[in-house]
């Protein structure tokens, strides 16, 4: 069986047990479950979810589904960082954390690193970029301001 991350946009093995990525297909989610993923964290807003009912599919496969809508910079905040941190506890891993492109994933990872994990601002931004924060994207400056 092929690795479910093959062809998955911006897929990155961020930390042991955590894959960050863009939007997976239904087939990739089913393959993720078959390959041991326990939790799917979706950061896309409700209005973006038109391709298929991801929540229903993930629940049908037996994986945990966590939805933390992040529509833009205002949603990169402590409450959502805490929800992400709670979703990524050891018993819930391996986990797939995604948005449309991985940009919002990286932004929230950076915020979590700074304010939940108490890493310095430089390390937090680096972790965000590794997780998918686009170094040339619109969220970079907003995240840098929030954590700097």
PDB file of C-alpha atoms in Angstrom, residues 4-136:
ATOM      1  CA  UNK A   4      -1.068   8.117   2.187  1.00  0.00           C
ATOM      2  CA  UNK A   5       1.122  11.228   2.145  1.00  0.00           C
ATOM      3  CA  UNK A   6       2.176  10.606  -1.473  1.00  0.00           C
ATOM      4  CA  UNK A   7       0.453  13.282  -3.516  1.00  0.00           C
ATOM      5  CA  UNK A   8      -0.848  15.037  -0.391  1.00  0.00           C
ATOM      6  CA  UNK A   9      -0.217  18.765  -0.857  1.00  0.00           C
ATOM      7  CA  UNK A  10       2.610  20.142   1.295  1.00  0.00           C
ATOM      8  CA  UNK A  11       2.728  16.994   3.436  1.00  0.00           C
ATOM      9  CA  UNK A  12       5.397  17.145   6.099  1.00  0.00           C
ATOM     10  CA  UNK A  13       6.338  14.806   8.916  1.00  0.00           C
ATOM     11  CA  UNK A  14       6.373  17.703  11.342  1.00  0.00           C
ATOM     12  CA  UNK A  15       7.121  15.802  14.549  1.00  0.00           C
ATOM     13  CA  UNK A  16       7.025  12.117  15.374  1.00  0.00           C
ATOM     14  CA  UNK A  17       3.399  11.146  14.977  1.00  0.00           C
ATOM     15  CA  UNK A  18       2.273  14.452  13.429  1.00  0.00           C
ATOM     16  CA  UNK A  19       1.815  15.038   9.707  1.00  0.00           C
ATOM     17  CA  UNK A  20       0.926  18.555   8.554  1.00  0.00           C
ATOM     18  CA  UNK A  21      -0.552  19.082   5.099  1.00  0.00           C
ATOM     19  CA  UNK A  22      -3.020  20.655   2.759  1.00  0.00           C
ATOM     20  CA  UNK A  23      -6.468  19.171   2.132  1.00  0.00           C
ATOM     21  CA  UNK A  24      -6.477  15.378   1.815  1.00  0.00           C
ATOM     22  CA  UNK A  25      -8.820  13.559  -0.538  1.00  0.00           C
ATOM     23  CA  UNK A  26     -11.328  11.017   0.706  1.00  0.00           C
ATOM     24  CA  UNK A  27      -9.042   8.233  -0.566  1.00  0.00           C
ATOM     25  CA  UNK A  28      -6.054   9.720   1.284  1.00  0.00           C
ATOM     26  CA  UNK A  29      -8.067   9.875   4.518  1.00  0.00           C
ATOM     27  CA  UNK A  30      -9.098   6.240   4.146  1.00  0.00           C
ATOM     28  CA  UNK A  31      -5.471   5.294   3.456  1.00  0.00           C
ATOM     29  CA  UNK A  32      -4.366   7.330   6.489  1.00  0.00           C
ATOM     30  CA  UNK A  33      -6.676   5.294   8.702  1.00  0.00           C
ATOM     31  CA  UNK A  34      -5.443   2.045   7.172  1.00  0.00           C
ATOM     32  CA  UNK A  35      -1.877   3.172   7.956  1.00  0.00           C
ATOM     33  CA  UNK A  36      -2.608   3.854  11.612  1.00  0.00           C
ATOM     34  CA  UNK A  37      -3.599   7.526  11.816  1.00  0.00           C
ATOM     35  CA  UNK A  38      -5.838   7.980  14.860  1.00  0.00           C
ATOM     36  CA  UNK A  39      -6.786  11.666  14.630  1.00  0.00           C
ATOM     37  CA  UNK A  40      -7.567  14.130  11.850  1.00  0.00           C
ATOM     38  CA  UNK A  41      -7.485  17.828  12.770  1.00  0.00           C
ATOM     39  CA  UNK A  42      -9.155  20.054  10.187  1.00  0.00           C
ATOM     40  CA  UNK A  43      -8.432  23.799  10.345  1.00  0.00           C
ATOM     41  CA  UNK A  44     -10.596  24.727   7.347  1.00  0.00           C
ATOM     42  CA  UNK A  45     -13.698  26.832   7.918  1.00  0.00           C
ATOM     43  CA  UNK A  46     -17.153  25.385   7.297  1.00  0.00           C
ATOM     44  CA  UNK A  47     -17.597  27.396   4.110  1.00  0.00           C
ATOM     45  CA  UNK A  48     -14.541  25.756   2.550  1.00  0.00           C
ATOM     46  CA  UNK A  49     -15.731  22.194   3.019  1.00  0.00           C
ATOM     47  CA  UNK A  50     -17.614  21.500  -0.204  1.00  0.00           C
ATOM     48  CA  UNK A  51     -15.821  18.517  -1.764  1.00  0.00           C
ATOM     49  CA  UNK A  52     -17.117  15.837   0.607  1.00  0.00           C
ATOM     50  CA  UNK A  53     -18.299  15.415   4.200  1.00  0.00           C
ATOM     51  CA  UNK A  54     -14.899  15.006   5.814  1.00  0.00           C
ATOM     52  CA  UNK A  55     -16.253  14.756   9.360  1.00  0.00           C
ATOM     53  CA  UNK A  56     -18.581  11.899   8.434  1.00  0.00           C
ATOM     54  CA  UNK A  57     -15.881  10.047   6.506  1.00  0.00           C
ATOM     55  CA  UNK A  58     -13.313  10.364   9.301  1.00  0.00           C
ATOM     56  CA  UNK A  59     -15.809   9.246  11.942  1.00  0.00           C
ATOM     57  CA  UNK A  60     -16.919   6.325   9.727  1.00  0.00           C
ATOM     58  CA  UNK A  61     -13.332   5.099   9.527  1.00  0.00           C
ATOM     59  CA  UNK A  62     -13.050   5.168  13.323  1.00  0.00           C
ATOM     60  CA  UNK A  63     -10.544   8.004  13.543  1.00  0.00           C
ATOM     61  CA  UNK A  64     -11.044  10.972  15.869  1.00  0.00           C
ATOM     62  CA  UNK A  65     -12.158  14.142  14.080  1.00  0.00           C
ATOM     63  CA  UNK A  66     -11.291  17.561  15.482  1.00  0.00           C
ATOM     64  CA  UNK A  67     -12.501  20.684  13.713  1.00  0.00           C
ATOM     65  CA  UNK A  68     -10.858  23.991  14.644  1.00  0.00           C
ATOM     66  CA  UNK A  69     -12.032  26.559  12.068  1.00  0.00           C
ATOM     67  CA  UNK A  70      -9.246  28.994  11.186  1.00  0.00           C
ATOM     68  CA  UNK A  71     -10.478  31.449   8.576  1.00  0.00           C
ATOM     69  CA  UNK A  72      -7.681  33.988   8.937  1.00  0.00           C
ATOM     70  CA  UNK A  73      -5.276  35.821  11.265  1.00  0.00           C
ATOM     71  CA  UNK A  74      -7.900  36.505  13.955  1.00  0.00           C
ATOM     72  CA  UNK A  75      -8.333  32.772  14.425  1.00  0.00           C
ATOM     73  CA  UNK A  76      -4.629  32.304  15.190  1.00  0.00           C
ATOM     74  CA  UNK A  77      -5.169  32.738  18.918  1.00  0.00           C
ATOM     75  CA  UNK A  78      -4.687  31.132  22.300  1.00  0.00           C
ATOM     76  CA  UNK A  79      -8.049  29.359  22.354  1.00  0.00           C
ATOM     77  CA  UNK A  80      -7.415  27.618  19.027  1.00  0.00           C
ATOM     78  CA  UNK A  81      -3.784  26.879  19.926  1.00  0.00           C
ATOM     79  CA  UNK A  82      -5.007  25.169  23.099  1.00  0.00           C
ATOM     80  CA  UNK A  83      -7.556  23.139  21.131  1.00  0.00           C
ATOM     81  CA  UNK A  84      -4.789  22.027  18.777  1.00  0.00           C
ATOM     82  CA  UNK A  85      -2.507  21.166  21.679  1.00  0.00           C
ATOM     83  CA  UNK A  86      -5.280  19.104  23.312  1.00  0.00           C
ATOM     84  CA  UNK A  87      -5.902  17.273  20.021  1.00  0.00           C
ATOM     85  CA  UNK A  88      -2.223  16.287  19.731  1.00  0.00           C
ATOM     86  CA  UNK A  89      -1.826  14.419  23.001  1.00  0.00           C
ATOM     87  CA  UNK A  90       0.228  11.210  22.783  1.00  0.00           C
ATOM     88  CA  UNK A  91      -2.796   8.878  22.899  1.00  0.00           C
ATOM     89  CA  UNK A  92      -4.310  10.620  19.853  1.00  0.00           C
ATOM     90  CA  UNK A  93      -1.224  10.160  17.681  1.00  0.00           C
ATOM     91  CA  UNK A  94      -0.434   9.608  14.913  1.00  0.00           C
ATOM     92  CA  UNK A  95      -2.374  12.626  13.686  1.00  0.00           C
ATOM     93  CA  UNK A  96      -2.908  14.439  10.407  1.00  0.00           C
ATOM     94  CA  UNK A  97      -3.354  18.213  10.796  1.00  0.00           C
ATOM     95  CA  UNK A  98      -4.520  20.024   7.679  1.00  0.00           C
ATOM     96  CA  UNK A  99      -6.081  23.112   6.162  1.00  0.00           C
ATOM     97  CA  UNK A 100      -6.327  23.950   2.471  1.00  0.00           C
ATOM     98  CA  UNK A 101      -2.584  24.306   1.872  1.00  0.00           C
ATOM     99  CA  UNK A 102      -0.850  23.830   5.288  1.00  0.00           C
ATOM    100  CA  UNK A 103      -0.345  27.620   5.658  1.00  0.00           C
ATOM    101  CA  UNK A 104      -2.864  27.978   8.504  1.00  0.00           C
ATOM    102  CA  UNK A 105      -1.530  24.786  10.073  1.00  0.00           C
ATOM    103  CA  UNK A 106       1.929  26.329  10.223  1.00  0.00           C
ATOM    104  CA  UNK A 107       0.535  29.577  11.598  1.00  0.00           C
ATOM    105  CA  UNK A 108      -1.304  27.840  14.435  1.00  0.00           C
ATOM    106  CA  UNK A 109       1.686  25.553  15.123  1.00  0.00           C
ATOM    107  CA  UNK A 110       3.890  28.661  15.484  1.00  0.00           C
ATOM    108  CA  UNK A 111       1.420  30.274  17.890  1.00  0.00           C
ATOM    109  CA  UNK A 112       1.146  27.027  19.878  1.00  0.00           C
ATOM    110  CA  UNK A 113       4.939  26.736  20.065  1.00  0.00           C
ATOM    111  CA  UNK A 114       5.267  30.282  21.399  1.00  0.00           C
ATOM    112  CA  UNK A 115       2.409  30.507  23.889  1.00  0.00           C
ATOM    113  CA  UNK A 116       1.579  26.909  24.862  1.00  0.00           C
ATOM    114  CA  UNK A 117       5.002  25.279  24.605  1.00  0.00           C
ATOM    115  CA  UNK A 118       6.868  28.482  25.619  1.00  0.00           C
ATOM    116  CA  UNK A 119       9.480  28.376  22.887  1.00  0.00           C
ATOM    117  CA  UNK A 120      11.177  31.616  21.856  1.00  0.00           C
ATOM    118  CA  UNK A 121       9.783  33.654  18.976  1.00  0.00           C
ATOM    119  CA  UNK A 122      12.526  32.637  16.521  1.00  0.00           C
ATOM    120  CA  UNK A 123      12.110  28.913  17.198  1.00  0.00           C
ATOM    121  CA  UNK A 124       8.316  29.250  17.075  1.00  0.00           C
ATOM    122  CA  UNK A 125       8.405  30.898  13.648  1.00  0.00           C
ATOM    123  CA  UNK A 126      10.826  28.230  12.412  1.00  0.00           C
ATOM    124  CA  UNK A 127       8.504  25.461  13.576  1.00  0.00           C
ATOM    125  CA  UNK A 128       5.594  27.200  11.885  1.00  0.00           C
ATOM    126  CA  UNK A 129       7.462  27.366   8.589  1.00  0.00           C
ATOM    127  CA  UNK A 130       8.471  23.700   8.863  1.00  0.00           C
ATOM    128  CA  UNK A 131       4.802  22.835   9.505  1.00  0.00           C
ATOM    129  CA  UNK A 132       3.616  24.716   6.424  1.00  0.00           C
ATOM    130  CA  UNK A 133       3.499  28.455   7.143  1.00  0.00           C
ATOM    131  CA  UNK A 134       4.266  30.037   3.789  1.00  0.00           C
ATOM    132  CA  UNK A 135       7.382  32.227   4.203  1.00  0.00           C
ATOM    133  CA  UNK A 136       6.076  34.401   1.351  1.00  0.00           C
TER     134      UNK A 136
END
